[in-house]
Short mmCIF file of C-alpha atoms and ligand atoms in Angstrom, two decimals:
data_model
loop_
_atom_site.label_atom_id
_atom_site.label_comp_id
_atom_site.label_asym_id
_atom_site.label_seq_id
_atom_site.Cartn_x
_atom_site.Cartn_y
_atom_site.Cartn_z
CA MET A 1 0.11 -0.38 -0.07
CA ALA A 2 1.65 3.21 -0.95
CA ALA A 3 2.12 5.24 1.87
CA HIS A 4 0.40 8.66 2.26
CA ASP A 5 0.73 11.48 5.36
CA ALA A 6 -2.77 12.34 7.73
CA VAL A 7 -2.29 16.18 6.48
CA GLU A 8 -2.07 15.78 3.00
CA VAL A 9 -4.98 13.75 3.28
CA ILE A 10 -6.45 16.89 5.03
CA LEU A 11 -5.67 19.33 2.80
CA ALA A 12 -6.36 17.09 -0.04
CA LYS A 13 -10.32 17.86 1.41
CA ARG A 14 -10.59 20.71 2.82
CA ASP A 15 -10.00 22.30 -0.65
CA LYS A 16 -12.62 20.25 -2.03
CA GLN A 17 -9.97 18.16 -4.24
CA GLU A 18 -11.61 13.72 -4.78
CA LEU A 19 -9.59 11.60 -2.43
CA THR A 20 -7.94 10.04 -4.39
CA ASP A 21 -8.25 5.97 -4.07
CA SER A 22 -4.67 5.55 -2.87
CA GLN A 23 -5.26 8.11 -0.64
CA ILE A 24 -8.50 6.65 0.57
CA ASP A 25 -7.77 3.41 1.78
CA TRP A 26 -4.03 4.78 3.63
CA VAL A 27 -5.97 6.59 6.03
CA ILE A 28 -8.38 4.39 6.74
CA ASP A 29 -5.41 1.66 7.25
CA ALA A 30 -3.28 3.98 8.61
CA TYR A 31 -6.46 4.94 11.79
CA THR A 32 -7.52 1.12 12.22
CA ARG A 33 -2.97 1.06 13.49
CA GLY A 34 -3.52 4.15 15.80
CA GLU A 35 -0.79 5.40 12.97
CA VAL A 36 -3.39 8.35 11.59
CA ALA A 37 -3.61 10.22 14.79
CA ASP A 38 -7.93 11.10 16.49
CA GLU A 39 -7.53 14.34 16.36
CA GLN A 40 -6.04 14.23 12.95
CA MET A 41 -9.02 11.64 11.94
CA SER A 42 -11.90 14.10 13.30
CA SER A 43 -10.27 16.67 11.20
CA LEU A 44 -11.02 14.75 8.21
CA ALA A 45 -14.25 13.54 9.04
CA MET A 46 -15.24 17.22 9.66
CA ALA A 47 -14.12 18.25 6.50
CA ILE A 48 -16.15 15.83 4.56
CA LEU A 49 -19.15 17.08 6.61
CA LEU A 50 -18.60 20.12 5.20
CA ASN A 51 -17.52 19.14 1.80
CA GLY A 52 -18.38 15.84 0.64
CA MET A 53 -17.44 12.60 -1.00
CA ASN A 54 -18.43 11.75 -4.44
CA ARG A 55 -19.56 7.90 -5.16
CA THR A 56 -16.09 6.99 -6.29
CA GLU A 57 -15.16 8.12 -3.51
CA ILE A 58 -17.90 6.75 -1.06
CA ALA A 59 -17.97 3.14 -2.03
CA ARG A 60 -13.47 3.07 -1.89
CA TRP A 61 -14.32 4.35 1.92
CA THR A 62 -16.41 1.20 2.51
CA ALA A 63 -14.58 -0.90 0.67
CA ALA A 64 -11.45 0.20 2.92
CA MET A 65 -13.67 -0.23 5.93
CA ILE A 66 -14.62 -3.14 5.40
CA ALA A 67 -11.30 -4.06 4.54
CA SER A 68 -9.69 -3.75 7.85
CA GLY A 69 -12.04 -7.01 9.22
CA GLU A 70 -13.33 -9.81 8.30
CA ARG A 71 -16.23 -10.48 6.06
CA MET A 72 -19.09 -13.67 7.12
CA ASP A 73 -19.55 -15.88 5.22
CA PHE A 74 -23.41 -17.44 4.64
CA SER A 75 -23.01 -19.32 1.86
CA SER A 76 -23.53 -22.60 3.47
CA LEU A 77 -26.86 -21.29 5.32
CA SER A 78 -29.10 -24.20 4.19
CA ARG A 79 -31.40 -21.12 3.80
CA PRO A 80 -31.50 -18.32 1.99
CA THR A 81 -29.90 -14.93 3.97
CA ALA A 82 -31.91 -10.45 4.53
CA ASP A 83 -30.68 -7.93 7.15
CA LYS A 84 -32.87 -5.63 8.00
CA HIS A 85 -30.99 -2.02 9.26
CA SER A 86 -32.83 1.08 10.50
CA THR A 87 -31.02 4.26 10.88
CA GLY A 88 -33.02 4.94 14.41
CA GLY A 89 -35.47 5.72 15.47
CA VAL A 90 -38.06 6.39 18.76
CA GLY A 91 -39.92 3.35 19.61
CA ASP A 92 -38.25 2.13 16.56
CA LYS A 93 -38.79 -1.66 17.86
CA ILE A 94 -39.52 -3.35 14.49
CA THR A 95 -36.38 -5.63 15.09
CA LEU A 96 -37.62 -7.60 17.83
CA PRO A 97 -41.07 -8.78 15.23
CA LEU A 98 -39.15 -8.78 12.60
CA ALA A 99 -36.38 -11.41 13.16
CA PRO A 100 -38.64 -14.17 14.33
CA LEU A 101 -41.42 -13.81 11.65
CA VAL A 102 -39.08 -13.60 8.66
CA ALA A 103 -36.94 -16.93 10.16
CA ALA A 104 -40.37 -17.92 9.94
CA CYS A 105 -40.95 -16.97 6.39
CA GLY A 106 -38.38 -19.79 5.48
CA VAL A 107 -35.33 -17.03 5.38
CA ALA A 108 -31.89 -16.84 7.99
CA VAL A 109 -31.99 -13.62 9.84
CA PRO A 110 -28.21 -12.97 11.05
CA GLN A 111 -29.01 -9.44 12.35
CA LEU A 112 -26.18 -7.72 14.15
CA SER A 113 -27.38 -4.83 16.35
CA GLY A 114 -26.08 -1.85 18.54
CA ARG A 115 -27.17 -0.25 21.70
CA GLY A 116 -28.95 2.97 22.32
CA LEU A 117 -27.07 6.29 22.02
CA GLY A 118 -28.75 9.46 23.09
CA HIS A 119 -32.54 10.28 22.57
CA THR A 120 -32.66 6.73 20.23
CA GLY A 121 -33.63 3.34 21.52
CA GLY A 122 -30.86 0.19 20.96
CA THR A 123 -31.89 -2.99 20.26
CA LEU A 124 -29.60 -5.33 21.90
CA ASP A 125 -30.79 -2.52 25.23
CA LYS A 126 -34.40 -3.33 24.77
CA LEU A 127 -33.62 -8.02 24.73
CA GLU A 128 -31.07 -7.12 27.53
CA SER A 129 -34.21 -6.84 29.49
CA ILE A 130 -35.22 -10.87 29.09
CA PRO A 131 -34.25 -12.38 32.16
CA GLY A 132 -31.05 -14.31 30.59
CA TRP A 133 -30.41 -13.46 27.66
CA ARG A 134 -27.19 -12.05 26.23
CA ALA A 135 -25.64 -10.04 23.46
CA ALA A 136 -22.61 -11.38 23.00
CA LEU A 137 -22.21 -14.89 21.17
CA SER A 138 -18.77 -16.17 18.77
CA ASN A 139 -19.79 -16.24 15.30
CA GLN A 140 -19.37 -20.13 16.01
CA GLU A 141 -22.97 -19.77 18.18
CA MET A 142 -24.48 -17.14 15.23
CA PHE A 143 -24.21 -19.65 12.92
CA ALA A 144 -25.31 -22.80 14.31
CA ILE A 145 -28.68 -20.57 16.13
CA LEU A 146 -29.45 -19.41 13.06
CA GLU A 147 -29.02 -23.25 11.04
CA ASP A 148 -31.44 -24.30 14.23
CA VAL A 149 -33.87 -21.70 14.98
CA GLY A 150 -33.48 -19.32 12.04
CA ALA A 151 -32.82 -15.59 12.82
CA VAL A 152 -30.25 -14.25 15.90
CA ILE A 153 -30.40 -10.89 16.89
CA CYS A 154 -26.95 -10.21 18.10
CA ALA A 155 -23.58 -7.66 18.55
CA ALA A 156 -20.87 -7.66 15.88
CA GLY A 157 -17.90 -9.37 16.97
CA ASP A 158 -13.92 -7.04 17.19
CA GLY A 159 -13.59 -8.42 13.60
CA LEU A 160 -16.59 -6.81 12.26
CA ALA A 161 -15.30 -3.78 10.27
CA PRO A 162 -13.00 -2.20 13.88
CA ALA A 163 -12.40 1.24 11.47
CA ASP A 164 -15.79 1.72 12.00
CA LYS A 165 -16.08 1.11 15.15
CA LYS A 166 -12.98 3.60 16.52
CA LEU A 167 -14.22 6.39 14.19
CA TYR A 168 -18.13 6.43 14.74
CA ALA A 169 -17.11 6.95 18.80
CA LEU A 170 -14.63 10.00 16.94
CA ARG A 171 -17.49 11.38 15.01
CA ASP A 172 -20.12 10.88 18.59
CA VAL A 173 -17.63 12.64 19.92
CA THR A 174 -16.81 15.65 18.02
CA GLY A 175 -20.41 17.08 15.77
CA THR A 176 -19.11 14.77 12.47
CA VAL A 177 -22.48 11.88 12.65
CA GLU A 178 -24.59 14.35 10.41
CA ALA A 179 -22.70 13.75 7.19
CA ILE A 180 -23.87 11.64 4.11
CA PRO A 181 -21.70 9.87 3.43
CA LEU A 182 -20.55 9.28 6.56
CA ILE A 183 -23.73 7.49 7.96
CA ALA A 184 -23.36 5.25 4.57
CA SER A 185 -19.95 4.15 4.62
CA SER A 186 -19.88 3.47 8.69
CA ILE A 187 -23.57 0.63 8.46
CA MET A 188 -23.21 -0.64 4.81
CA SER A 189 -19.43 -1.67 5.60
CA LYS A 190 -21.16 -3.36 8.76
CA LYS A 191 -23.29 -5.00 6.91
CA ILE A 192 -21.07 -5.61 3.31
CA ALA A 193 -18.78 -7.69 6.53
CA GLU A 194 -21.71 -9.54 7.89
CA GLY A 195 -22.33 -11.30 4.31
CA THR A 196 -25.90 -11.02 4.43
CA GLY A 197 -27.69 -11.86 0.74
CA ALA A 198 -30.35 -9.19 1.36
CA LEU A 199 -31.06 -6.59 2.45
CA VAL A 200 -33.34 -3.86 3.54
CA LEU A 201 -32.87 -0.63 4.95
CA ASP A 202 -35.27 1.25 6.97
CA VAL A 203 -34.57 4.83 6.27
CA LYS A 204 -35.88 7.57 9.47
CA VAL A 205 -37.49 11.19 8.27
CA GLY A 206 -38.70 13.06 11.01
CA SER A 207 -38.29 15.27 14.05
CA GLY A 208 -37.02 11.70 15.95
CA ALA A 209 -34.78 10.52 13.14
CA PHE A 210 -31.14 11.86 12.25
CA MET A 211 -32.37 13.11 8.83
CA LYS A 212 -35.03 15.50 9.24
CA GLU A 213 -35.89 16.19 6.27
CA LEU A 214 -37.62 13.75 2.37
CA GLY A 215 -34.64 15.15 0.51
CA SER A 216 -31.31 14.49 3.03
CA ALA A 217 -33.07 10.83 3.91
CA ARG A 218 -33.40 9.86 -0.15
CA GLU A 219 -30.07 11.41 -0.37
CA LEU A 220 -29.26 8.76 2.02
CA ALA A 221 -30.66 6.24 0.78
CA GLU A 222 -30.00 6.35 -2.59
CA THR A 223 -26.28 6.50 -1.75
CA MET A 224 -26.54 2.89 0.59
CA VAL A 225 -28.87 1.17 -1.88
CA ALA A 226 -26.07 1.83 -4.48
CA LEU A 227 -23.29 0.41 -2.31
CA GLY A 228 -25.35 -2.47 -1.06
CA THR A 229 -26.23 -3.67 -5.28
CA ASP A 230 -21.80 -2.38 -5.92
CA ALA A 231 -20.80 -5.38 -3.70
CA GLY A 232 -23.86 -7.78 -4.79
CA VAL A 233 -26.34 -7.40 -1.59
CA HIS A 234 -29.65 -7.45 -3.10
CA THR A 235 -30.97 -3.90 -2.23
CA VAL A 236 -33.52 -1.21 -0.81
CA ALA A 237 -34.33 0.90 0.83
CA LEU A 238 -37.96 2.27 2.83
CA LEU A 239 -38.39 6.43 4.05
CA THR A 240 -40.30 5.60 6.76
CA ASP A 241 -41.69 8.55 9.06
CA MET A 242 -39.86 9.29 12.16
CA ALA A 243 -41.58 12.19 12.80
CA THR A 244 -44.70 10.25 15.05
CA PRO A 245 -43.22 7.58 17.48
CA LEU A 246 -43.46 4.35 15.90
CA GLY A 247 -46.33 2.30 18.35
CA ASN A 248 -47.68 3.12 22.11
CA THR A 249 -43.82 2.09 23.94
CA ALA A 250 -40.29 3.78 24.58
CA GLY A 251 -37.69 2.29 26.16
CA ASN A 252 -36.27 -1.23 26.71
CA ALA A 253 -39.18 -3.01 28.84
CA VAL A 254 -41.91 -1.74 27.91
CA GLU A 255 -40.92 -2.19 23.55
CA VAL A 256 -40.80 -6.08 24.89
CA ALA A 257 -44.66 -6.32 25.96
CA GLU A 258 -45.02 -4.38 22.37
CA SER A 259 -42.84 -6.76 20.77
CA VAL A 260 -44.09 -9.86 21.58
CA GLU A 261 -47.94 -8.25 22.19
CA VAL A 262 -47.56 -8.30 17.91
CA LEU A 263 -46.35 -11.46 17.77
CA ALA A 264 -49.31 -12.65 19.33
CA GLY A 265 -51.36 -11.14 17.41
CA GLY A 266 -52.15 -7.46 18.27
CA GLY A 267 -50.21 -4.99 18.65
CA PRO A 268 -50.90 -0.96 17.90
CA ALA A 269 -51.84 -0.97 14.13
CA ASP A 270 -48.11 1.10 13.06
CA VAL A 271 -45.87 -1.85 14.28
CA VAL A 272 -47.94 -4.34 12.77
CA GLU A 273 -47.28 -2.88 9.32
CA LEU A 274 -43.99 -1.11 9.19
CA THR A 275 -43.10 -4.95 10.80
CA LEU A 276 -45.14 -6.53 7.08
CA ALA A 277 -44.14 -4.28 5.51
CA LEU A 278 -40.63 -4.63 6.01
CA ALA A 279 -41.33 -8.75 6.15
CA ARG A 280 -42.41 -8.26 3.05
CA GLU A 281 -39.62 -6.40 1.88
CA MET A 282 -36.76 -8.81 3.08
CA LEU A 283 -39.05 -11.78 1.68
CA ALA A 284 -38.74 -10.50 -1.79
CA GLY A 285 -35.14 -10.04 -1.85
CA ALA A 286 -34.48 -13.44 -0.30
CA GLY A 287 -36.89 -14.64 -3.48
CA ARG A 288 -39.05 -15.65 -0.54
CA SER A 289 -42.59 -13.82 -2.40
CA ASP A 290 -44.73 -16.77 -2.50
CA VAL A 291 -44.63 -16.41 1.50
CA ASP A 292 -47.04 -13.87 2.73
CA PRO A 293 -45.76 -13.10 6.69
CA ALA A 294 -48.78 -12.34 7.47
CA ASP A 295 -50.39 -15.87 7.64
CA ARG A 296 -47.50 -16.43 9.96
CA LEU A 297 -48.23 -14.45 12.25
CA ALA A 298 -51.23 -15.16 12.44
CA ASP A 299 -50.36 -18.88 13.39
CA GLY A 300 -48.04 -18.57 16.05
CA SER A 301 -45.50 -19.18 14.05
CA ALA A 302 -43.58 -16.17 14.29
CA MET A 303 -44.38 -16.27 18.33
CA ASP A 304 -42.79 -20.13 17.85
CA ALA A 305 -39.68 -19.15 16.70
CA TRP A 306 -39.76 -16.26 18.83
CA LYS A 307 -39.55 -18.08 21.63
CA LYS A 308 -36.72 -20.36 20.43
CA MET A 309 -34.79 -17.81 19.19
CA ILE A 310 -34.88 -15.89 22.97
CA ARG A 311 -34.00 -19.45 25.01
CA ALA A 312 -31.27 -20.40 21.69
CA GLN A 313 -29.58 -17.27 23.48
CA GLY A 314 -29.87 -17.71 27.28
CA GLY A 315 -32.95 -15.99 27.55
CA ASP A 316 -36.18 -16.61 29.15
CA PRO A 317 -39.91 -16.01 27.06
CA ASP A 318 -41.79 -16.18 29.38
CA ALA A 319 -39.80 -14.64 32.69
CA PRO A 320 -41.79 -11.90 33.84
CA LEU A 321 -39.94 -8.82 32.45
CA PRO A 322 -38.72 -5.79 34.83
CA GLN A 323 -41.24 -3.26 35.74
CA ALA A 324 -39.96 0.11 37.14
CA ARG A 325 -40.31 0.92 40.89
CA GLU A 326 -42.11 4.32 39.58
CA THR A 327 -44.51 5.90 38.17
CA HIS A 328 -45.96 9.24 36.44
CA VAL A 329 -49.52 9.77 35.33
CA VAL A 330 -49.40 13.64 32.70
CA HIS A 331 -53.71 13.40 32.42
CA ALA A 332 -54.58 15.92 28.78
CA PRO A 333 -54.59 19.55 30.25
CA ALA A 334 -57.63 19.40 27.74
CA SER A 335 -60.61 18.05 25.54
CA GLY A 336 -59.98 17.78 21.56
CA THR A 337 -58.14 15.11 18.61
CA LEU A 338 -54.05 14.58 19.41
CA THR A 339 -52.91 16.79 16.55
CA ARG A 340 -49.64 16.02 17.59
CA LEU A 341 -46.99 13.72 19.17
CA ASP A 342 -43.51 14.92 19.16
CA ALA A 343 -41.05 11.73 19.08
CA MET A 344 -37.89 13.82 19.66
CA ALA A 345 -39.72 14.63 22.28
CA VAL A 346 -40.33 11.65 23.35
CA GLY A 347 -37.63 9.58 23.15
CA LEU A 348 -35.63 12.34 25.22
CA ALA A 349 -38.85 11.57 27.83
CA ALA A 350 -37.30 7.99 27.50
CA TRP A 351 -33.94 8.90 27.79
CA ARG A 352 -34.26 10.85 30.64
CA LEU A 353 -35.65 7.78 32.42
CA GLY A 354 -33.00 6.53 32.22
CA ALA A 355 -34.12 3.97 28.93
CA GLY A 356 -30.82 5.73 27.32
CA ARG A 357 -27.11 6.58 27.79
CA ALA A 358 -25.35 9.55 28.12
CA ARG A 359 -22.15 7.85 26.96
CA LYS A 360 -21.61 4.74 25.82
CA GLU A 361 -20.33 2.68 29.48
CA ASP A 362 -23.18 4.27 31.16
CA PRO A 363 -26.09 1.31 31.97
CA VAL A 364 -29.36 1.16 31.11
CA GLN A 365 -32.46 1.51 33.00
CA ALA A 366 -34.78 -1.97 32.20
CA GLY A 367 -38.17 -0.90 33.38
CA ALA A 368 -37.54 2.61 33.04
CA GLY A 369 -39.41 4.01 29.61
CA VAL A 370 -42.38 6.56 28.48
CA VAL A 371 -45.89 4.70 26.78
CA TRP A 372 -48.31 6.73 25.43
CA HIS A 373 -51.72 6.26 25.29
CA ALA A 374 -53.46 8.57 22.68
CA ARG A 375 -51.93 8.42 19.11
CA PRO A 376 -52.20 11.15 16.47
CA GLY A 377 -56.15 11.03 15.19
CA ASP A 378 -57.50 9.83 18.83
CA ARG A 379 -59.90 11.22 20.49
CA VAL A 380 -58.90 12.25 24.56
CA THR A 381 -61.04 14.13 27.97
CA GLN A 382 -59.19 16.70 29.82
CA GLY A 383 -57.84 14.15 32.84
CA ASP A 384 -57.32 11.30 30.26
CA ALA A 385 -54.20 9.78 30.64
CA LEU A 386 -51.95 11.00 28.35
CA PHE A 387 -48.83 9.84 29.30
CA THR A 388 -47.61 7.02 32.24
CA LEU A 389 -43.86 7.62 32.63
CA HIS A 390 -41.54 4.58 34.00
CA THR A 391 -38.16 4.98 36.36
CA ASP A 392 -36.62 3.65 38.87
CA GLU A 393 -34.65 6.97 40.08
CA PRO A 394 -38.10 9.39 40.94
CA ASP A 395 -35.72 12.75 40.86
CA ARG A 396 -35.46 12.14 36.56
CA PHE A 397 -38.96 12.91 36.16
CA GLY A 398 -38.59 16.84 36.68
CA ARG A 399 -36.58 16.73 33.03
CA ALA A 400 -38.70 14.68 31.59
CA LEU A 401 -41.47 15.72 32.21
CA ALA A 402 -39.76 19.30 30.99
CA SER A 403 -38.63 17.48 27.28
CA LEU A 404 -42.52 16.66 26.79
CA GLU A 405 -44.59 20.23 27.37
CA GLY A 406 -44.62 21.42 23.81
CA GLY A 407 -44.03 17.96 22.66
CA TYR A 408 -47.76 17.11 21.73
CA ASP A 409 -50.99 18.89 20.17
CA ILE A 410 -54.66 18.34 21.56
CA GLU A 411 -57.24 21.10 19.16
CA ASP A 412 -61.11 21.02 19.68
CA GLY A 413 -63.19 20.44 17.53
CA ALA A 414 -60.05 19.53 14.72
CA ASP A 415 -59.77 15.64 12.40
CA LEU A 416 -56.93 14.52 11.99
CA THR A 417 -56.49 10.96 9.32
CA PRO A 418 -53.23 9.94 10.75
CA GLY A 419 -50.40 10.35 7.40
CA PRO A 420 -48.92 7.06 5.94
CA ILE A 421 -45.90 4.86 7.63
CA VAL A 422 -44.01 4.26 4.57
CA LEU A 423 -43.84 7.92 2.87
CA ASP A 424 -40.93 6.53 -0.94
CA ARG A 425 -39.00 2.81 -1.40
CA ILE A 426 -36.19 3.21 -2.74
CA GLY A 427 -33.75 0.67 -4.94
N1 LIG B 501 -26.22 4.29 12.11
C1 LIG B 501 -24.36 4.12 11.86
O1 LIG B 501 -23.84 2.39 12.21
N2 LIG B 501 -24.02 4.84 11.67
C2 LIG B 501 -23.45 5.74 11.22
O2 LIG B 501 -23.53 6.88 11.04
C3 LIG B 501 -25.46 6.20 12.03
C4 LIG B 501 -25.96 5.57 12.38
#
């Protein structure tokens, strides 16, 4: 590999030049080895955030991050594979019912998931509220569960895209997360290295998402679909609404309980709708459009797959879920129609109650979170319970209540039909 100099690469991007393949390969490799310092990489990340990268640069950057670690290969499994990745939202528990549902349809789901940071929840944090369940698996355990159960949700091992692990942690503390080339390459390097055959991206749009506007969400989705397709992964993206939080719960155990309701054939209509829409895309990508996932929800086979999947990772799917020690109910201040429920306000409240963490190493509370008792379009009467806040530490209620203030509107005489959840499809 040709040697370069970190300052030379930073200056090139600062001056809006296209980085060469050789510069990109070198800087990612040297950063992973510790030769390029954090302050140099953060300067380069800021130059990329400000000046962008073209599709050629993004593809090379992604390839270099994949090459920094191992690549997994599921081609020896007896069934095709499909995975889903969400760019992160509030109340987004969809992976929990989706992975066992798709497994029950005959497609294997190797779901490498993450933890929440800030106001967005993390799938691993939610599942860890199930007594005994563990997120860390060896590659051998992952293969065995995929062959036996068909679905596994676990943490990515240290060997997968180590350049991204380092760079993501750095971006998080240097104001360089919200750059489309960096988000796209971060997500797609992990998904391509993971070796899934098909991939469905759930790109969130709205106040509770990284991408607040449809235009930037579409650009991110198109960039990721192109990266996946060029790498031979059947990739599509759905742009989905994150102005309103999903379902009726945001937190950890409260979201597991809601997911189990969906697997039992009930649950909130929006969670069921999005789970089925993503399942159909995953099945189509894996060549199994002949199976209707709604049938597998109705006949209990998705629930069977869930219980098997939880047990395979040490969890007890029938054990009672942890409950927070304290609750506080917010009552409707007026009668009328709930016309707005802001995802960011709810996500912040759940975070402040202890469902999320402020720093990566902080613990989360399994029982903390927010339950809302009405959704946009519902009529409420003054004094009705609107939200129930859950936490183990009552001194957290004040800041959580402050984040909900101004986070919803109740309008007398208003009529509202909620808009669609799936806003667009790319791929
Ligand atoms: N999720 C990731 O994995 N990476 C990003 O950069 C943003 C969201």
